[in-house]
PDB file of C-alpha atoms in Angstrom:
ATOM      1  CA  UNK A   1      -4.366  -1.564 -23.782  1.00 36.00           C
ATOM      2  CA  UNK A   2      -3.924  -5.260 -25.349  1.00 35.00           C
ATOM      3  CA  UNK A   3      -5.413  -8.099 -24.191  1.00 39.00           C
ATOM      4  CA  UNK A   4      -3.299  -9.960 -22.012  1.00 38.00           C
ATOM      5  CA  UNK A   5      -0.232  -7.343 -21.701  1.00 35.00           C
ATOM      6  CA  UNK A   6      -0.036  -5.903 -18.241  1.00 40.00           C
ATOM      7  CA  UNK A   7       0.306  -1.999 -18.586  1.00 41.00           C
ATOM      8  CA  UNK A   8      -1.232   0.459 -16.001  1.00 40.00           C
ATOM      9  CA  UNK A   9      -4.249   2.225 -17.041  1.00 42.00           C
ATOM     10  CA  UNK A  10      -5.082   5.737 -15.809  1.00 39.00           C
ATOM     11  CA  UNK A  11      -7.527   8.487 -16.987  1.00 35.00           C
ATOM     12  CA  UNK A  12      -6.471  11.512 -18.919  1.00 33.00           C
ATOM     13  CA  UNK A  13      -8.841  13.716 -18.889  1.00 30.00           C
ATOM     14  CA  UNK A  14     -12.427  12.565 -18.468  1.00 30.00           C
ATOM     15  CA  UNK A  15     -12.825  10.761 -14.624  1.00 35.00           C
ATOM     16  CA  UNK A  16     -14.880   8.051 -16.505  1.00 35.00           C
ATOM     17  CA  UNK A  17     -13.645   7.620 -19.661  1.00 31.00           C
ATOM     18  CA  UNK A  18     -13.655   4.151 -20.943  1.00 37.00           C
ATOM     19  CA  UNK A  19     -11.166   5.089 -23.424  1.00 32.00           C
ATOM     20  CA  UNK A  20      -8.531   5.934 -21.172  1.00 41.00           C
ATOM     21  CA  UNK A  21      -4.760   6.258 -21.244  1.00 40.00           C
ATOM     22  CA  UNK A  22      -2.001   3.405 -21.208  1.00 61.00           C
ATOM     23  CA  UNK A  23       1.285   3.604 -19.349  1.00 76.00           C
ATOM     24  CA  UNK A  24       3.243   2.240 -20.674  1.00 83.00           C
ATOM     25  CA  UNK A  25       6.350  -0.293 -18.170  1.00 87.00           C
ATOM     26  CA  UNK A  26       8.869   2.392 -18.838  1.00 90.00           C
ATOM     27  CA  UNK A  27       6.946   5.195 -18.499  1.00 89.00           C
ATOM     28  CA  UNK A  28       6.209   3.824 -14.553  1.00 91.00           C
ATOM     29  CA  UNK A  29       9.769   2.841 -14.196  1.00 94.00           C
ATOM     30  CA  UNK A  30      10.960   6.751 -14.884  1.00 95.00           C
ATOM     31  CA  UNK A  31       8.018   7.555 -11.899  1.00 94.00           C
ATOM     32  CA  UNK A  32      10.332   4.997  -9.250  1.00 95.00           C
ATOM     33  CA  UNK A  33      12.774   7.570  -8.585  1.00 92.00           C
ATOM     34  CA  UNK A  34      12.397   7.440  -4.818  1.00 86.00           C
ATOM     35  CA  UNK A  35      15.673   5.737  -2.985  1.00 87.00           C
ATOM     36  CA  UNK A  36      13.915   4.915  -0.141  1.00 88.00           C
ATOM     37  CA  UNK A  37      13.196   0.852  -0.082  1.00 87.00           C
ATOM     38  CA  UNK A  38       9.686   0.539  -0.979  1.00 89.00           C
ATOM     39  CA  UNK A  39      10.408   2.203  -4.172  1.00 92.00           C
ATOM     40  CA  UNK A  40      13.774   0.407  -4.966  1.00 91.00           C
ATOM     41  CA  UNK A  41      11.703  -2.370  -4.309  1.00 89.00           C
ATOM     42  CA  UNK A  42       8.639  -1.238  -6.737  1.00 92.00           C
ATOM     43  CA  UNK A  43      11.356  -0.360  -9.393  1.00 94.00           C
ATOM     44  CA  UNK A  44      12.990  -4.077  -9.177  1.00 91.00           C
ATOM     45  CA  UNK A  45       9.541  -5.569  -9.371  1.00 90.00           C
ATOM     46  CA  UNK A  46       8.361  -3.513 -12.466  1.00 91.00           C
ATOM     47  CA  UNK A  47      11.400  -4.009 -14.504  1.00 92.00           C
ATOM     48  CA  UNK A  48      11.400  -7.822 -13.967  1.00 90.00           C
ATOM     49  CA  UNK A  49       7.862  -8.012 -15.489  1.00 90.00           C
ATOM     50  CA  UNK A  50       5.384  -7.972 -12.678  1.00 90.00           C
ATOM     51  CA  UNK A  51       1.789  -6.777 -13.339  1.00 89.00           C
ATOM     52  CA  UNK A  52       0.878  -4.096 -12.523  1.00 88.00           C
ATOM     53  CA  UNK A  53      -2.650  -2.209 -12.138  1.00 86.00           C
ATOM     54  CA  UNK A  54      -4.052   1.006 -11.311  1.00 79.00           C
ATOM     55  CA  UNK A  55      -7.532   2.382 -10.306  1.00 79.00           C
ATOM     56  CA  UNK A  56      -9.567   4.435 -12.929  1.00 80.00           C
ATOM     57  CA  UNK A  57     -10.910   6.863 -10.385  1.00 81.00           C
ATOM     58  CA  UNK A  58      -9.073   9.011  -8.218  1.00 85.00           C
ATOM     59  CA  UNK A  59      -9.599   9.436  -4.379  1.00 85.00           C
ATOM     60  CA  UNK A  60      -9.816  12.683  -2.089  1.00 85.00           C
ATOM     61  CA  UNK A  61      -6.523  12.434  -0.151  1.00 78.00           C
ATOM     62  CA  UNK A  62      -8.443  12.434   3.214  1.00 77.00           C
ATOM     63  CA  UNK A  63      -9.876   8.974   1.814  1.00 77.00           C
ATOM     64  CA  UNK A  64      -6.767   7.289   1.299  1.00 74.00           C
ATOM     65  CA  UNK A  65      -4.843   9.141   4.157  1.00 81.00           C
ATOM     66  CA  UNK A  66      -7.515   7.882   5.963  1.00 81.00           C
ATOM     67  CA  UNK A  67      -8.244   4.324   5.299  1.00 85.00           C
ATOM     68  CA  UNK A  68      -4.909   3.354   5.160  1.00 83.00           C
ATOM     69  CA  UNK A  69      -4.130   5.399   8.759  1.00 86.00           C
ATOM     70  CA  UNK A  70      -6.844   3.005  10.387  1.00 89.00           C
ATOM     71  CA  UNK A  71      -5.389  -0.169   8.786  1.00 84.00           C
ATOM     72  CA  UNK A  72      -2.227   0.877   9.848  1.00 85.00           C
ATOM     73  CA  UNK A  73      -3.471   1.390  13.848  1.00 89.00           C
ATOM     74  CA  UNK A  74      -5.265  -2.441  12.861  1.00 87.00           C
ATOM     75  CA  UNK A  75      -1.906  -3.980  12.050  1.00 83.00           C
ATOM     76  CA  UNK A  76      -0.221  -2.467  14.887  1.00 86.00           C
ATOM     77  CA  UNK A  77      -2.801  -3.859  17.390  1.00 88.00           C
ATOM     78  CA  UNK A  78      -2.514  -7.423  15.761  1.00 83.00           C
ATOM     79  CA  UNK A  79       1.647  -6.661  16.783  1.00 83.00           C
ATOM     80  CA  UNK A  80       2.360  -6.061  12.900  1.00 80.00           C
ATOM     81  CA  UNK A  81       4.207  -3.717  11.828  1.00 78.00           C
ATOM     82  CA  UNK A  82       4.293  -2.591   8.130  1.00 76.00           C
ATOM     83  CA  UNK A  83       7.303  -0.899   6.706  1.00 74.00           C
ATOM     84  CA  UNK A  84       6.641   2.331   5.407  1.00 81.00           C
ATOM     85  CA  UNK A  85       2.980   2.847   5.382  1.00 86.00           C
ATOM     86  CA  UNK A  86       3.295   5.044   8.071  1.00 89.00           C
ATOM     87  CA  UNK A  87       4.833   7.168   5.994  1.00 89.00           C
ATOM     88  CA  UNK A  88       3.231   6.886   3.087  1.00 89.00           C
ATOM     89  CA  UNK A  89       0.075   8.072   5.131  1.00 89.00           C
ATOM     90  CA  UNK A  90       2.325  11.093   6.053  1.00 91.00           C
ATOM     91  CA  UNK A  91       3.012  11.824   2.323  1.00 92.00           C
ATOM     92  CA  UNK A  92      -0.313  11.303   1.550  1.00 90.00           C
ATOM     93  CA  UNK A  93      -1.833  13.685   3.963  1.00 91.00           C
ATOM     94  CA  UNK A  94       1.363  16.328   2.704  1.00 93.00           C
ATOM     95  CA  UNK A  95       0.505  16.386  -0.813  1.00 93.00           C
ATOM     96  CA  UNK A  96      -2.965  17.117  -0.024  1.00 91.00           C
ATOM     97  CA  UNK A  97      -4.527  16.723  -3.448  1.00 93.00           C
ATOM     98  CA  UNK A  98      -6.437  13.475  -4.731  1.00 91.00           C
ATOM     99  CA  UNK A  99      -4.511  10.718  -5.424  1.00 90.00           C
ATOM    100  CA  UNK A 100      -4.686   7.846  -7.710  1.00 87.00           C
ATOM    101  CA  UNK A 101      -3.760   4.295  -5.984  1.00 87.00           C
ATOM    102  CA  UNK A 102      -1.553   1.303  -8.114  1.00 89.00           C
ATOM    103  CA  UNK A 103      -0.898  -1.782  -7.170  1.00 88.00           C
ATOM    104  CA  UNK A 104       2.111  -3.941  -8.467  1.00 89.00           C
ATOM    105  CA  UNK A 105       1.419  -7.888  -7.859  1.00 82.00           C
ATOM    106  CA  UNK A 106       4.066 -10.336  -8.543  1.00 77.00           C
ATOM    107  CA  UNK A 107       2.567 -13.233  -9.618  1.00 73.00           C
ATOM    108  CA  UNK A 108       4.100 -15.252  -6.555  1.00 76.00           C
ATOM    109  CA  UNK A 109       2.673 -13.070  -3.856  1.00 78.00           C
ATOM    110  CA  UNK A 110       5.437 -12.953  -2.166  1.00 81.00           C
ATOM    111  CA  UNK A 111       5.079  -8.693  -1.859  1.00 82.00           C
ATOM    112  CA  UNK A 112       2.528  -6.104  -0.969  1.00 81.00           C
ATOM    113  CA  UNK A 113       3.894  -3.191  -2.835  1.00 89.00           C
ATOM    114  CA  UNK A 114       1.107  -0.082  -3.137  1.00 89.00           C
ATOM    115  CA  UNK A 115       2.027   3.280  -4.867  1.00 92.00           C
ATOM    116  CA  UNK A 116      -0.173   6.381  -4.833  1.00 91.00           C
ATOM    117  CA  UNK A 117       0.312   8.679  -7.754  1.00 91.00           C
ATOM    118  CA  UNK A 118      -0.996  12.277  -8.383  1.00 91.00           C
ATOM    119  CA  UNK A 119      -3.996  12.983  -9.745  1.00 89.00           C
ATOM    120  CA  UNK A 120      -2.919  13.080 -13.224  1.00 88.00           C
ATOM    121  CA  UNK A 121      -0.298   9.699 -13.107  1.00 88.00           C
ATOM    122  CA  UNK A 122       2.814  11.653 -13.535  1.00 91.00           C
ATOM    123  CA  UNK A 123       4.241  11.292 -10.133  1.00 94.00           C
ATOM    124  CA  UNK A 124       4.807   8.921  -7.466  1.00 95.00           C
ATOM    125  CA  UNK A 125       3.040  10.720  -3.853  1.00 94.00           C
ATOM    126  CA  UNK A 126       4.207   7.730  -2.114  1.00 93.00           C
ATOM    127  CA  UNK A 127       5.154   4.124  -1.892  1.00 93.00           C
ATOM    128  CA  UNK A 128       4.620   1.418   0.265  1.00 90.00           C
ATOM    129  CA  UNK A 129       5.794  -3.149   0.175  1.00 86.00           C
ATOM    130  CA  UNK A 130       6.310  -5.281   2.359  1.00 79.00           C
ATOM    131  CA  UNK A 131       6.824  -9.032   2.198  1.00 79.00           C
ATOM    132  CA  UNK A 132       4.322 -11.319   2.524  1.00 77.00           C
ATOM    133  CA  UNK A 133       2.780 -12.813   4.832  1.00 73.00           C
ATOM    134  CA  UNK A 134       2.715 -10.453   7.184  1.00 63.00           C
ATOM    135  CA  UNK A 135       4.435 -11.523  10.526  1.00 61.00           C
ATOM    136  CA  UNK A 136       3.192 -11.275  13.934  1.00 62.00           C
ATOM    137  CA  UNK A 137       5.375 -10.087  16.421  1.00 60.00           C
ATOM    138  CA  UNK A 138       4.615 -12.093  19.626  1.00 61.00           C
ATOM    139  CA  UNK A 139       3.344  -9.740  22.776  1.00 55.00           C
ATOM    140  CA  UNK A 140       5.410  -8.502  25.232  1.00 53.00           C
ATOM    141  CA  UNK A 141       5.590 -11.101  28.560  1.00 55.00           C
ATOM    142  CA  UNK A 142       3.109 -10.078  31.212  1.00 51.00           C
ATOM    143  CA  UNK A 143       4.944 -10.124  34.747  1.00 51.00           C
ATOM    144  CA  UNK A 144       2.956 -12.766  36.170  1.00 50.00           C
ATOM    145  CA  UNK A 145       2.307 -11.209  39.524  1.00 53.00           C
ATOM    146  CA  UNK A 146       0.300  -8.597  37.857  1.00 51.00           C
ATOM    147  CA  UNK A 147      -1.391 -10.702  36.055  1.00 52.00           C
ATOM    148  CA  UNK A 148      -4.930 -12.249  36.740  1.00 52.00           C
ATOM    149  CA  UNK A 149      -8.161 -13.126  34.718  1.00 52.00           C
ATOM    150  CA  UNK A 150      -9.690  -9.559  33.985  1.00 50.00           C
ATOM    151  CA  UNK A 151      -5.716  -8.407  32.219  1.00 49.00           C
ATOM    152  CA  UNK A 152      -6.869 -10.955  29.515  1.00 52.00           C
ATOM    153  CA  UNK A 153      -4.203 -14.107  31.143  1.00 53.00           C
ATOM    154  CA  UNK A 154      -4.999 -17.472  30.427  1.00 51.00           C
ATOM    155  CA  UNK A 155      -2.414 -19.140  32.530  1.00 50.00           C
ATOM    156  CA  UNK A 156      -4.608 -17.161  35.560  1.00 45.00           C
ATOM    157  CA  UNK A 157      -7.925 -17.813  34.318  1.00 45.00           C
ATOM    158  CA  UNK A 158      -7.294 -21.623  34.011  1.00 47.00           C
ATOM    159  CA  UNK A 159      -6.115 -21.755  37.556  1.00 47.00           C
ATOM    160  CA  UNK A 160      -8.966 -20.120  39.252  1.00 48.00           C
ATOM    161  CA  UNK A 161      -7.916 -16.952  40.129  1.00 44.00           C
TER     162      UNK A 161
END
């Protein structure tokens, strides 16, 4: 790969070769087939020159399935909800091989947009963006008569109840 051209870089062959492979932009645009959002989204992104990386190594699907199940479960308790990751865990988990993650970063961080590719780099497993920042949803209101110091309300625990 030049210096200073974005491309995505994936391994061929060897899992640590330092010689490895450049894709080339159009080579991931013919990979962001997918109509659902994310992808649409991905596809827009790439063809309007964001950078775009992707990690050497590939990960045991249980790995990413994994780690990205628990963030998901994290977000939802903070009352965010992330389009699409829950699906691309379900993918994930589906195509049950390892799976190489990319990232596409716009250089105004306005997006989150993560793609998982096959082992190989020659097809999109799943996709996943969503604007950022992320945005809290506020909590459901507690009925107040229920509600008292040790169900976590202030209003009660400043009054003395």
């Amino acid at each position: 790969m030049r210096e200073g051209t974005p491309g995505l870089r994936y391994l061929a062959a060897v899992p640590h070769d330092p010689y490895g492979v450049t894709m080339e932009r159009h080579e991931l645009e013919a990979l962001l087939t997918g109509d659902d959002e994310a992808t649409a989204t991905a596809l827009a992104a790439v063809r309007s020159g964001a950078p775009y990386s992707v990690e050497e190594r590939v990960q045991p699907t249980g790995a990413h399935a994994g780690v990205f199940s628990r963030r998901l479960q994290r977000l939802r308790r903070q009352g965010i909800e992330p389009p699409g990751l829950e699906r691309a865990v379900r993918l994930i988990r589906e195509h049950g091989r390892p799976v190489r993650s990319a990232l596409i970063d716009p250089d105004n961080r306005t997006r989150f947009t993560l793609l998982f590719l096959t082992e190989d780099g020659s097809a999109l497993v799943a996709c996943v963006s969503w604007p950022l920042p992320l945005v809290v949803r506020e909590p459901p209101l507690q009925d107040v008569a229920s509600c008292g110091p040790r169900q976590g309300c202030p209003a009660a625990a400043d009054s003395g109840e």
